């Protein structure tokens, strides 16, 4: 990091001429420094932190994507604050440019970090384990003993014991034999797989956003049919960026029935819809062959590339309006539950008078039946629901007559009437009554409104995401890589077998002094134990262990060329480098060496 | 689906007993702290593994399956007799084991009573997290008896959480709604419970690390922390717990996504619960990165770990109780 280019160009070229190469160089230097900065571990950390902070409003504030109604409520409750938050994108956090900027930068950083790391790793796998450090006693784990075998035999025995390790045997002057062993390269592989899977995961999610879609539709459970023939078939539709609504797989289904069971306290016990469906091939053959399926929560219907879900259910009271001239109109639309526990529902069934051709006349005589519906009514004047099943249905309705405002061009909820029309006096209440099935109201002009019975409706969702399987595979690879990288320990083990002599006296009468050293390069526990076992087998007589890592001692071995760089390296100086974790000395196992 | 009310009653009783025993254990640990007159000596004991291992023997006398003898007079160098403080500490550990047994029995009974896995609502979920936290703590104690003095600080959040579970969150034994009736409940929620319990331990260790590290840089401050294990030991406990829990948490998030695909029609929809799980995941990933970034290793990493646990708690309480998400069977939107 210190040998950045601006210094170099200033120093080498004397007074810097405003020449092109100089400027180019400086631009290059800037680019390179920016790149280095972006791909540094510290930047990654800060970006991760930003990502977490940026996602937080998505948990605290209602979001448009999963819950648009909650956003509307929030606007109602905080009329001054909400628009400000809205301008900042706080109700659509995960679609905002700033959120995208953070994760895109993070992924650029990730790729910029991974590519060099992968290359280095490949290189590292092919090179021999590093030579034995000159002074093994300075390593966090070390042991010394004597053996009656000669150095060759000692090393050969160690080699046999270290099956599965990568091993290199070398000679040093004076008949000294050394062995270097390494294990745990899978950790790095795991780390790479993990990070690459993250990139793949993001790619899969993006593909889903581009080519997937999601649509909701409410279908009466009376044999009504739904066909996936286009956007218009849905009540709401959320297309991917590359989906224009044409070319959907045209499967069809009908909902023949719906069953809900509840426990005595009103908690739902099971939901099930009987559906029949024709997949795309059957629709195109047109042979009228339908397959049956029980659609239940947690058990979607998977047809071709689409999945059909049972999202919810509710009730639709059926009203028959008999006009004074004897003509009848049936109103059957879904009312929406306002209380999930008792399925008390509200809604507005809107009816156009039959046979009225005059527009003004029609606007004076439209009808709306609006109010509350209780599947199990409490009885009494004020209708409330005490149980979600259809045990004692009752509606409490207002009948309104006048202009429903359906032609005003404004979007209107199917669950309520246009309050503007009521306030302007263009829609007037003409009756208010509680009705049980079969009961009816007679209006002032002789029109009769009868509450016939109740129909179930189900709310279905159709989802399509062609990249979903790829995302799952990426997630599995991610978890595998992560587990490897957090559980595999990278460790080194060294043996130096020195013939006993004047320089290296044997403490016993053995012929060979055996020195062992070990270094764990990761944070994981347990090398102390493993080293202890190895030492007990390979240098059984007199073992000792440093106990705690002593970074000061290892730090002083810098000038020793035989010491591998991760022992010698000045930790803070290299640690900001991408590959630092692989390079620096890491040995936290001292505490484990309590002899058990 | 039959719900056995009698068994449910037993479960409640066991829950109360476990909580009471934990409180007693915490008091004993607190007395141990109070009796430690000479903090310096205590620190040394905790920091030198050999001495501590010898002095503490096994931290869990009377545990089923503990085969290490509780007595330590098996030769070896002469050792001062067990201090009063130590006796209290060891009693605290014994009671923790007893509490754990009652706690475990409570969840088993509850599971039989409701005939499903006993983490179908927040009460059971919180109780299960606490069980894992205490279990993880006992595992740590078994391997490192010298950490016994952390007992107060591990039991404190457990007791607070269990108290909240038993009062605010309490729910009678009942089967779960259809949306939850899936084998993914077992898989996904178990993973979340296990990860959360272990992360609780990690969060406690990181909190104590911060206090202890402040004391180590300036011995005049927070003198009482000198009775705790050294900052390096606390840091290591936090790291190992997090490194173990993080893949489990990842697994929990992934299985949650698989379940969401089957139940709600998409594998990820930024539901408040999902969002907070993601935030926690990113924070813990940040912790693991910080551990290998110069200048971030010690105190900053610990702060990140504490933040991570705060997000987990936020996810448990705020998102479940205040924000309304999809975590109930949704009607039409
Ligand atoms: C989407 C953002 C990222 C996430 C969620 C993430 C997550 C993780 C996790 C969970 C680990 C722990 C595994 C382990 O300790 O071995 C890890 C390790 C690592 N990550 Fe990332 N990472 C992200 C981005 C990056 C970036 C941008 C870089 C490059 C600057 C990077 C470099 C590393 C390195 C070098 C390690 C190994 C650390 C070690 O050996 O202890 N990561 N990452």
JSON list of N, CA and C in Angstrom, two decimals, chain A residues 263, chain B residues 1-8 110 112-116 172-176:
[
{"chain": "A", "resi": 263, "resn": "UNK", "atom": "N", "xyz": [-60.85, -25.28, 15.34]},
{"chain": "A", "resi": 263, "resn": "UNK", "atom": "CA", "xyz": [-60.93, -25.88, 16.66]},
{"chain": "A", "resi": 263, "resn": "UNK", "atom": "C", "xyz": [-61.93, -25.08, 17.49]},
{"chain": "B", "resi": 1, "resn": "UNK", "atom": "N", "xyz": [-56.71, -33.46, 16.60]},
{"chain": "B", "resi": 1, "resn": "UNK", "atom": "CA", "xyz": [-55.46, -33.33, 17.35]},
{"chain": "B", "resi": 1, "resn": "UNK", "atom": "C", "xyz": [-55.75, -33.10, 18.82]},
{"chain": "B", "resi": 2, "resn": "UNK", "atom": "N", "xyz": [-55.34, -34.03, 19.63]},
{"chain": "B", "resi": 2, "resn": "UNK", "atom": "CA", "xyz": [-55.65, -33.97, 21.05]},
{"chain": "B", "resi": 2, "resn": "UNK", "atom": "C", "xyz": [-54.62, -33.13, 21.79]},
{"chain": "B", "resi": 3, "resn": "UNK", "atom": "N", "xyz": [-55.11, -32.30, 22.62]},
{"chain": "B", "resi": 3, "resn": "UNK", "atom": "CA", "xyz": [-54.20, -31.54, 23.47]},
{"chain": "B", "resi": 3, "resn": "UNK", "atom": "C", "xyz": [-54.44, -31.97, 24.90]},
{"chain": "B", "resi": 4, "resn": "UNK", "atom": "N", "xyz": [-53.38, -32.44, 25.52]},
{"chain": "B", "resi": 4, "resn": "UNK", "atom": "CA", "xyz": [-53.53, -32.96, 26.86]},
{"chain": "B", "resi": 4, "resn": "UNK", "atom": "C", "xyz": [-53.32, -31.85, 27.88]},
{"chain": "B", "resi": 5, "resn": "UNK", "atom": "N", "xyz": [-54.40, -31.39, 28.46]},
{"chain": "B", "resi": 5, "resn": "UNK", "atom": "CA", "xyz": [-54.33, -30.25, 29.36]},
{"chain": "B", "resi": 5, "resn": "UNK", "atom": "C", "xyz": [-53.54, -30.58, 30.62]},
{"chain": "B", "resi": 6, "resn": "UNK", "atom": "N", "xyz": [-53.72, -31.84, 31.09]},
{"chain": "B", "resi": 6, "resn": "UNK", "atom": "CA", "xyz": [-53.02, -32.25, 32.29]},
{"chain": "B", "resi": 6, "resn": "UNK", "atom": "C", "xyz": [-51.50, -32.15, 32.11]},
{"chain": "B", "resi": 7, "resn": "UNK", "atom": "N", "xyz": [-51.05, -32.69, 30.96]},
{"chain": "B", "resi": 7, "resn": "UNK", "atom": "CA", "xyz": [-49.63, -32.63, 30.66]},
{"chain": "B", "resi": 7, "resn": "UNK", "atom": "C", "xyz": [-49.16, -31.18, 30.53]},
{"chain": "B", "resi": 8, "resn": "UNK", "atom": "N", "xyz": [-50.02, -30.38, 29.87]},
{"chain": "B", "resi": 8, "resn": "UNK", "atom": "CA", "xyz": [-49.69, -28.96, 29.71]},
{"chain": "B", "resi": 8, "resn": "UNK", "atom": "C", "xyz": [-49.45, -28.31, 31.05]},
{"chain": "B", "resi": 110, "resn": "UNK", "atom": "N", "xyz": [-44.20, -30.53, 27.16]},
{"chain": "B", "resi": 110, "resn": "UNK", "atom": "CA", "xyz": [-44.99, -29.62, 26.35]},
{"chain": "B", "resi": 110, "resn": "UNK", "atom": "C", "xyz": [-45.19, -30.19, 24.94]},
{"chain": "B", "resi": 112, "resn": "UNK", "atom": "N", "xyz": [-45.19, -33.37, 24.15]},
{"chain": "B", "resi": 112, "resn": "UNK", "atom": "CA", "xyz": [-46.16, -34.46, 24.21]},
{"chain": "B", "resi": 112, "resn": "UNK", "atom": "C", "xyz": [-47.57, -33.93, 24.39]},
{"chain": "B", "resi": 113, "resn": "UNK", "atom": "N", "xyz": [-47.69, -32.87, 25.20]},
{"chain": "B", "resi": 113, "resn": "UNK", "atom": "CA", "xyz": [-49.01, -32.32, 25.45]},
{"chain": "B", "resi": 113, "resn": "UNK", "atom": "C", "xyz": [-49.64, -31.81, 24.17]},
{"chain": "B", "resi": 114, "resn": "UNK", "atom": "N", "xyz": [-48.85, -31.13, 23.35]},
{"chain": "B", "resi": 114, "resn": "UNK", "atom": "CA", "xyz": [-49.40, -30.55, 22.13]},
{"chain": "B", "resi": 114, "resn": "UNK", "atom": "C", "xyz": [-49.24, -31.48, 20.94]},
{"chain": "B", "resi": 115, "resn": "UNK", "atom": "N", "xyz": [-48.51, -32.58, 21.13]},
{"chain": "B", "resi": 115, "resn": "UNK", "atom": "CA", "xyz": [-48.25, -33.56, 20.06]},
{"chain": "B", "resi": 115, "resn": "UNK", "atom": "C", "xyz": [-47.61, -32.91, 18.84]},
{"chain": "B", "resi": 116, "resn": "UNK", "atom": "N", "xyz": [-46.59, -32.14, 19.10]},
{"chain": "B", "resi": 116, "resn": "UNK", "atom": "CA", "xyz": [-45.81, -31.55, 18.03]},
{"chain": "B", "resi": 116, "resn": "UNK", "atom": "C", "xyz": [-44.50, -31.08, 18.65]},
{"chain": "B", "resi": 172, "resn": "UNK", "atom": "N", "xyz": [-51.19, -20.94, 26.23]},
{"chain": "B", "resi": 172, "resn": "UNK", "atom": "CA", "xyz": [-51.55, -22.29, 26.65]},
{"chain": "B", "resi": 172, "resn": "UNK", "atom": "C", "xyz": [-51.19, -23.29, 25.57]},
{"chain": "B", "resi": 173, "resn": "UNK", "atom": "N", "xyz": [-51.00, -24.52, 25.99]},
{"chain": "B", "resi": 173, "resn": "UNK", "atom": "CA", "xyz": [-50.66, -25.58, 25.06]},
{"chain": "B", "resi": 173, "resn": "UNK", "atom": "C", "xyz": [-51.74, -25.68, 23.98]},
{"chain": "B", "resi": 174, "resn": "UNK", "atom": "N", "xyz": [-51.32, -25.65, 22.74]},
{"chain": "B", "resi": 174, "resn": "UNK", "atom": "CA", "xyz": [-52.28, -25.72, 21.65]},
{"chain": "B", "resi": 174, "resn": "UNK", "atom": "C", "xyz": [-51.57, -26.18, 20.40]},
{"chain": "B", "resi": 175, "resn": "UNK", "atom": "N", "xyz": [-52.32, -26.78, 19.49]},
{"chain": "B", "resi": 175, "resn": "UNK", "atom": "CA", "xyz": [-51.69, -27.12, 18.20]},
{"chain": "B", "resi": 175, "resn": "UNK", "atom": "C", "xyz": [-51.46, -25.84, 17.40]},
{"chain": "B", "resi": 176, "resn": "UNK", "atom": "N", "xyz": [-50.64, -25.94, 16.39]},
{"chain": "B", "resi": 176, "resn": "UNK", "atom": "CA", "xyz": [-50.32, -24.74, 15.60]},
{"chain": "B", "resi": 176, "resn": "UNK", "atom": "C", "xyz": [-51.28, -24.60, 14.44]}
]
